[in-house]
Coordinates of C-alpha atoms in Angstrom, one line a residue:
Chain A
G146 CA -105.7 -17.1 167.1
I147 CA -107.7 -18.1 163.7
Q148 CA -107.9 -15.9 160.8
V149 CA -110.9 -15.5 158.4
E150 CA -110.9 -13.9 155.1
Q151 CA -114.2 -13.4 153.5
S152 CA -114.7 -12.3 149.4
P153 CA -115.4 -10.4 147.8
P154 CA -115.9 -7.6 150.3
D155 CA -118.7 -6.0 148.0
L156 CA -121.3 -7.4 145.3
I157 CA -124.0 -5.7 143.2
L158 CA -126.3 -7.9 141.5
Q159 CA -129.6 -7.6 139.3
E160 CA -132.3 -9.4 140.8
G161 CA -132.5 -13.1 139.5
A162 CA -128.6 -13.2 139.2
N163 CA -126.7 -16.1 141.1
S164 CA -123.6 -15.6 143.7
T165 CA -120.8 -17.1 145.2
L166 CA -119.0 -15.6 148.6
R167 CA -116.0 -17.2 149.9
C168 CA -114.6 -17.6 153.2
N169 CA -111.2 -18.8 153.8
F170 CA -110.0 -19.7 157.2
S171 CA -106.3 -20.3 158.8
D172 CA -106.5 -23.3 160.8
S173 CA -109.0 -26.5 161.6
V174 CA -112.5 -25.7 162.8
N175 CA -115.0 -27.3 165.0
N176 CA -117.6 -25.1 164.1
L177 CA -118.1 -23.0 161.2
Q178 CA -121.5 -20.8 160.3
W179 CA -122.7 -18.6 157.9
F180 CA -124.7 -15.3 158.9
H181 CA -126.9 -13.0 156.9
Q182 CA -127.4 -9.5 158.5
N183 CA -130.2 -7.9 157.3
P184 CA -130.7 -3.9 156.7
W185 CA -132.2 -3.7 160.2
G186 CA -129.1 -5.3 161.7
Q187 CA -130.5 -8.7 162.8
L188 CA -128.0 -11.4 162.7
I189 CA -129.5 -14.3 160.9
N190 CA -128.1 -17.8 161.3
L191 CA -127.7 -19.8 157.5
F192 CA -126.1 -22.7 158.1
Y193 CA -123.8 -24.3 160.6
I194 CA -121.5 -26.2 158.0
P195 CA -117.8 -27.3 159.3
S196 CA -117.8 -29.6 156.5
G197 CA -119.7 -31.1 153.9
T198 CA -122.9 -29.3 152.0
K199 CA -126.0 -27.8 152.9
Q200 CA -128.9 -26.7 151.0
N201 CA -131.8 -24.8 151.9
G202 CA -134.1 -23.0 149.4
R203 CA -132.3 -21.1 147.1
L204 CA -129.0 -20.8 149.3
S205 CA -126.5 -23.5 149.8
A206 CA -123.1 -23.8 151.2
T207 CA -120.0 -26.0 151.1
T208 CA -117.2 -26.4 153.4
V209 CA -114.0 -28.3 152.3
A210 CA -112.6 -28.5 155.8
T211 CA -108.9 -29.8 154.5
E212 CA -108.3 -26.9 152.1
R213 CA -109.7 -24.3 154.8
Y214 CA -112.3 -22.8 152.9
S215 CA -116.3 -22.2 152.7
L216 CA -118.3 -21.2 149.8
L217 CA -122.0 -19.7 150.1
Y218 CA -124.2 -20.0 146.9
I219 CA -126.9 -17.6 146.2
S220 CA -129.3 -18.5 143.5
S221 CA -131.7 -16.1 142.0
S222 CA -131.0 -13.6 144.3
Q223 CA -133.8 -11.4 145.3
T224 CA -133.9 -7.9 147.0
T225 CA -134.4 -9.1 150.2
D226 CA -131.2 -10.8 150.3
S227 CA -129.4 -7.8 150.6
G228 CA -127.2 -7.4 153.6
V229 CA -124.2 -8.5 155.0
Y230 CA -123.2 -11.9 155.0
F231 CA -120.6 -13.1 157.6
C232 CA -118.5 -16.2 157.7
A233 CA -117.6 -17.4 161.2
V234 CA -115.6 -20.2 162.7
E235 CA -114.2 -21.7 165.9
G236 CA -111.1 -23.0 165.8
G237 CA -110.2 -26.5 166.8
G238 CA -109.4 -27.5 170.1
T239 CA -110.6 -26.1 173.3
S240 CA -112.2 -22.8 172.0
Y241 CA -115.2 -22.7 174.2
G242 CA -117.4 -21.8 171.4
K243 CA -115.5 -18.4 170.7
L244 CA -116.6 -17.5 167.1
T245 CA -114.1 -15.4 165.0
F246 CA -115.7 -13.6 162.3
G247 CA -114.9 -12.6 159.1
Q248 CA -115.0 -9.0 157.8
G249 CA -118.1 -9.6 155.9
T250 CA -119.3 -9.6 152.0
I251 CA -121.5 -6.9 151.5
L252 CA -124.5 -7.8 149.0
T253 CA -126.7 -5.5 147.3
V254 CA -129.3 -6.7 144.9
H255 CA -131.3 -4.5 142.5
P256 CA -134.8 -4.7 141.1
Chain B
D250 CA -141.8 -16.7 171.3
T251 CA -138.8 -14.9 170.8
A252 CA -135.3 -17.2 171.0
V253 CA -132.8 -14.5 172.3
S254 CA -133.9 -11.2 173.5
Q255 CA -132.0 -8.0 174.5
T256 CA -133.3 -4.9 176.2
P257 CA -133.1 -2.2 175.7
K258 CA -133.0 -2.0 171.7
Y259 CA -131.4 1.5 171.5
L260 CA -129.2 3.2 174.6
V261 CA -128.1 7.0 174.5
T262 CA -126.4 8.2 177.1
Q263 CA -123.4 10.5 178.6
M264 CA -120.1 9.8 179.0
G265 CA -119.2 8.5 182.3
N266 CA -122.6 7.1 183.1
D267 CA -123.0 3.4 184.0
K268 CA -125.4 1.5 181.8
S269 CA -126.9 -2.2 181.7
I270 CA -128.1 -4.3 179.1
K271 CA -130.1 -7.5 179.2
C272 CA -130.5 -10.8 177.5
E273 CA -132.6 -13.5 177.8
Q274 CA -132.7 -16.7 176.0
N275 CA -135.9 -19.3 176.1
L276 CA -134.1 -22.0 174.1
G277 CA -133.0 -24.2 177.1
H278 CA -129.4 -23.5 175.7
D279 CA -126.6 -24.0 178.4
T280 CA -124.1 -21.2 176.9
M281 CA -124.2 -17.6 176.3
Y282 CA -122.1 -15.1 174.9
W283 CA -121.7 -11.5 174.5
Y284 CA -120.2 -9.8 170.8
K285 CA -119.4 -6.5 170.0
Q286 CA -119.9 -4.8 166.7
D287 CA -118.2 -1.6 165.8
S288 CA -118.9 1.0 163.2
K289 CA -117.0 -1.0 160.4
K290 CA -119.6 -4.2 160.9
F291 CA -116.6 -6.1 162.7
L292 CA -117.7 -8.5 165.2
K293 CA -115.9 -9.8 168.1
I294 CA -116.6 -11.8 171.3
M295 CA -116.0 -9.9 174.3
F296 CA -117.6 -13.1 176.7
S297 CA -119.1 -16.3 177.2
Y298 CA -120.6 -18.2 180.1
N299 CA -121.6 -21.8 180.3
N300 CA -124.0 -22.6 183.0
K301 CA -123.2 -19.3 185.1
E302 CA -119.8 -19.7 184.7
L303 CA -117.4 -17.6 183.0
I304 CA -115.4 -19.3 180.4
I305 CA -114.1 -16.9 177.5
N306 CA -113.0 -13.3 178.9
E307 CA -111.5 -11.6 175.9
T308 CA -109.2 -8.6 176.3
V309 CA -112.1 -6.2 177.2
P310 CA -111.7 -3.2 179.9
N311 CA -112.6 -4.2 183.4
R312 CA -115.2 -1.7 183.0
F313 CA -117.5 -4.3 181.0
S314 CA -118.7 -6.8 184.1
P315 CA -120.9 -9.5 182.7
K316 CA -123.3 -11.4 185.2
S317 CA -125.3 -14.6 184.5
P318 CA -128.2 -15.1 187.5
D319 CA -129.0 -18.0 185.8
K320 CA -128.4 -19.9 182.5
A321 CA -131.3 -18.5 180.6
H322 CA -129.7 -14.7 181.4
L323 CA -126.7 -13.0 180.4
N324 CA -126.6 -9.2 181.7
L325 CA -123.7 -6.7 180.5
H326 CA -123.2 -3.8 182.9
I327 CA -121.0 -1.1 181.8
N328 CA -118.9 1.4 184.0
S329 CA -118.0 4.7 183.3
L330 CA -118.9 4.7 179.7
E331 CA -116.4 6.1 177.1
L332 CA -117.2 7.2 173.4
G333 CA -115.5 4.4 172.0
D334 CA -118.0 2.0 173.9
S335 CA -120.5 3.1 171.2
A336 CA -121.3 -0.3 168.9
V337 CA -123.7 -2.6 168.7
Y338 CA -123.6 -5.3 171.2
F339 CA -125.1 -8.5 170.3
C340 CA -126.2 -11.5 172.7
A341 CA -126.0 -15.2 171.6
S342 CA -126.4 -18.4 173.1
S343 CA -125.8 -22.2 172.1
L344 CA -126.5 -25.6 173.6
R345 CA -122.9 -26.6 173.6
S346 CA -122.7 -30.4 174.4
L347 CA -119.8 -32.2 175.1
A348 CA -120.0 -34.2 171.8
G349 CA -119.9 -31.0 169.9
G350 CA -121.8 -30.9 166.2
P351 CA -124.9 -29.0 165.3
S352 CA -125.4 -28.1 169.4
D353 CA -122.5 -25.6 168.7
T354 CA -124.7 -23.3 166.6
Q355 CA -125.1 -20.3 168.0
Y356 CA -128.1 -18.0 167.5
F357 CA -128.1 -14.1 168.0
G358 CA -130.2 -11.8 169.5
P359 CA -131.6 -8.6 168.0
G360 CA -128.8 -6.4 169.3
T361 CA -128.6 -3.4 171.5
R362 CA -127.1 -0.1 169.9
L363 CA -125.5 2.2 172.5
T364 CA -124.6 5.5 171.6
V365 CA -122.2 7.5 174.1
L366 CA -122.5 10.9 173.8

C-alpha cells in the first residue's frame, strides 16, 4: 500500500516563529488532507489538498503531486497551534476513501 | 449542531466484556468510517460503509463488527475485549461523489477512548 512519511517528528517553537512541516508519499493520490490533533484529542481538518496551494489565515499548504510531497506552513505560531499534525492520503485508483496516515509531527509552541 | 458525534467519550471495561460505540453524523454524508488510534498516536482505518454497505474491511479481528442501520449512523460492536483493544476509536464521514474532489474530505468525530483492564 501507499507509504506516508512526515518530517520532522518533533518541532519546538517560540511563539511568533514560522514553521514548515513536510509530508512525502510513495504513490499518486486522489485525496490528501492535513489534520491538527489538539491536546484534547480532537482531529480537526485543516486542508483538503491533493494538489495546488491553499491558505487559511496563518496556515497554508502546498501539494506538488508530481513530486509526491506536501508542505504545511504555519506562520506567526501561537500556543494554541500546539498538538500533532497529521498528513493523510488516499492512494489513486479505487481506494474507497481509505486514508493512510503519516506518523505525525508533534508541535510544541512555547509562550 | 455537532457534525460527527460519538458516544460514549470514555469507556472503561474488563477483559472479556462486550461493548459498543455509537456514531452519528448530521452532515448528510454517504460514507462513514472507523479508525483506530493506538498509544503511539498512529491512526489506521478499520472499516468504511457507503449507504449502509460495507466497502472497506481492513485486517481487523472478527471480534469487531460494524453495523450501519442507516447512512447517518455507524456503530462499532466489540466482543470479548482484550487488553490490546485499548485505544482511541474515531468515527469519520465524507460525502464522496463519483466525481471525487472536495467531497472526499473526511470529517472526524471527537473519539472514544477505550480502556480495557
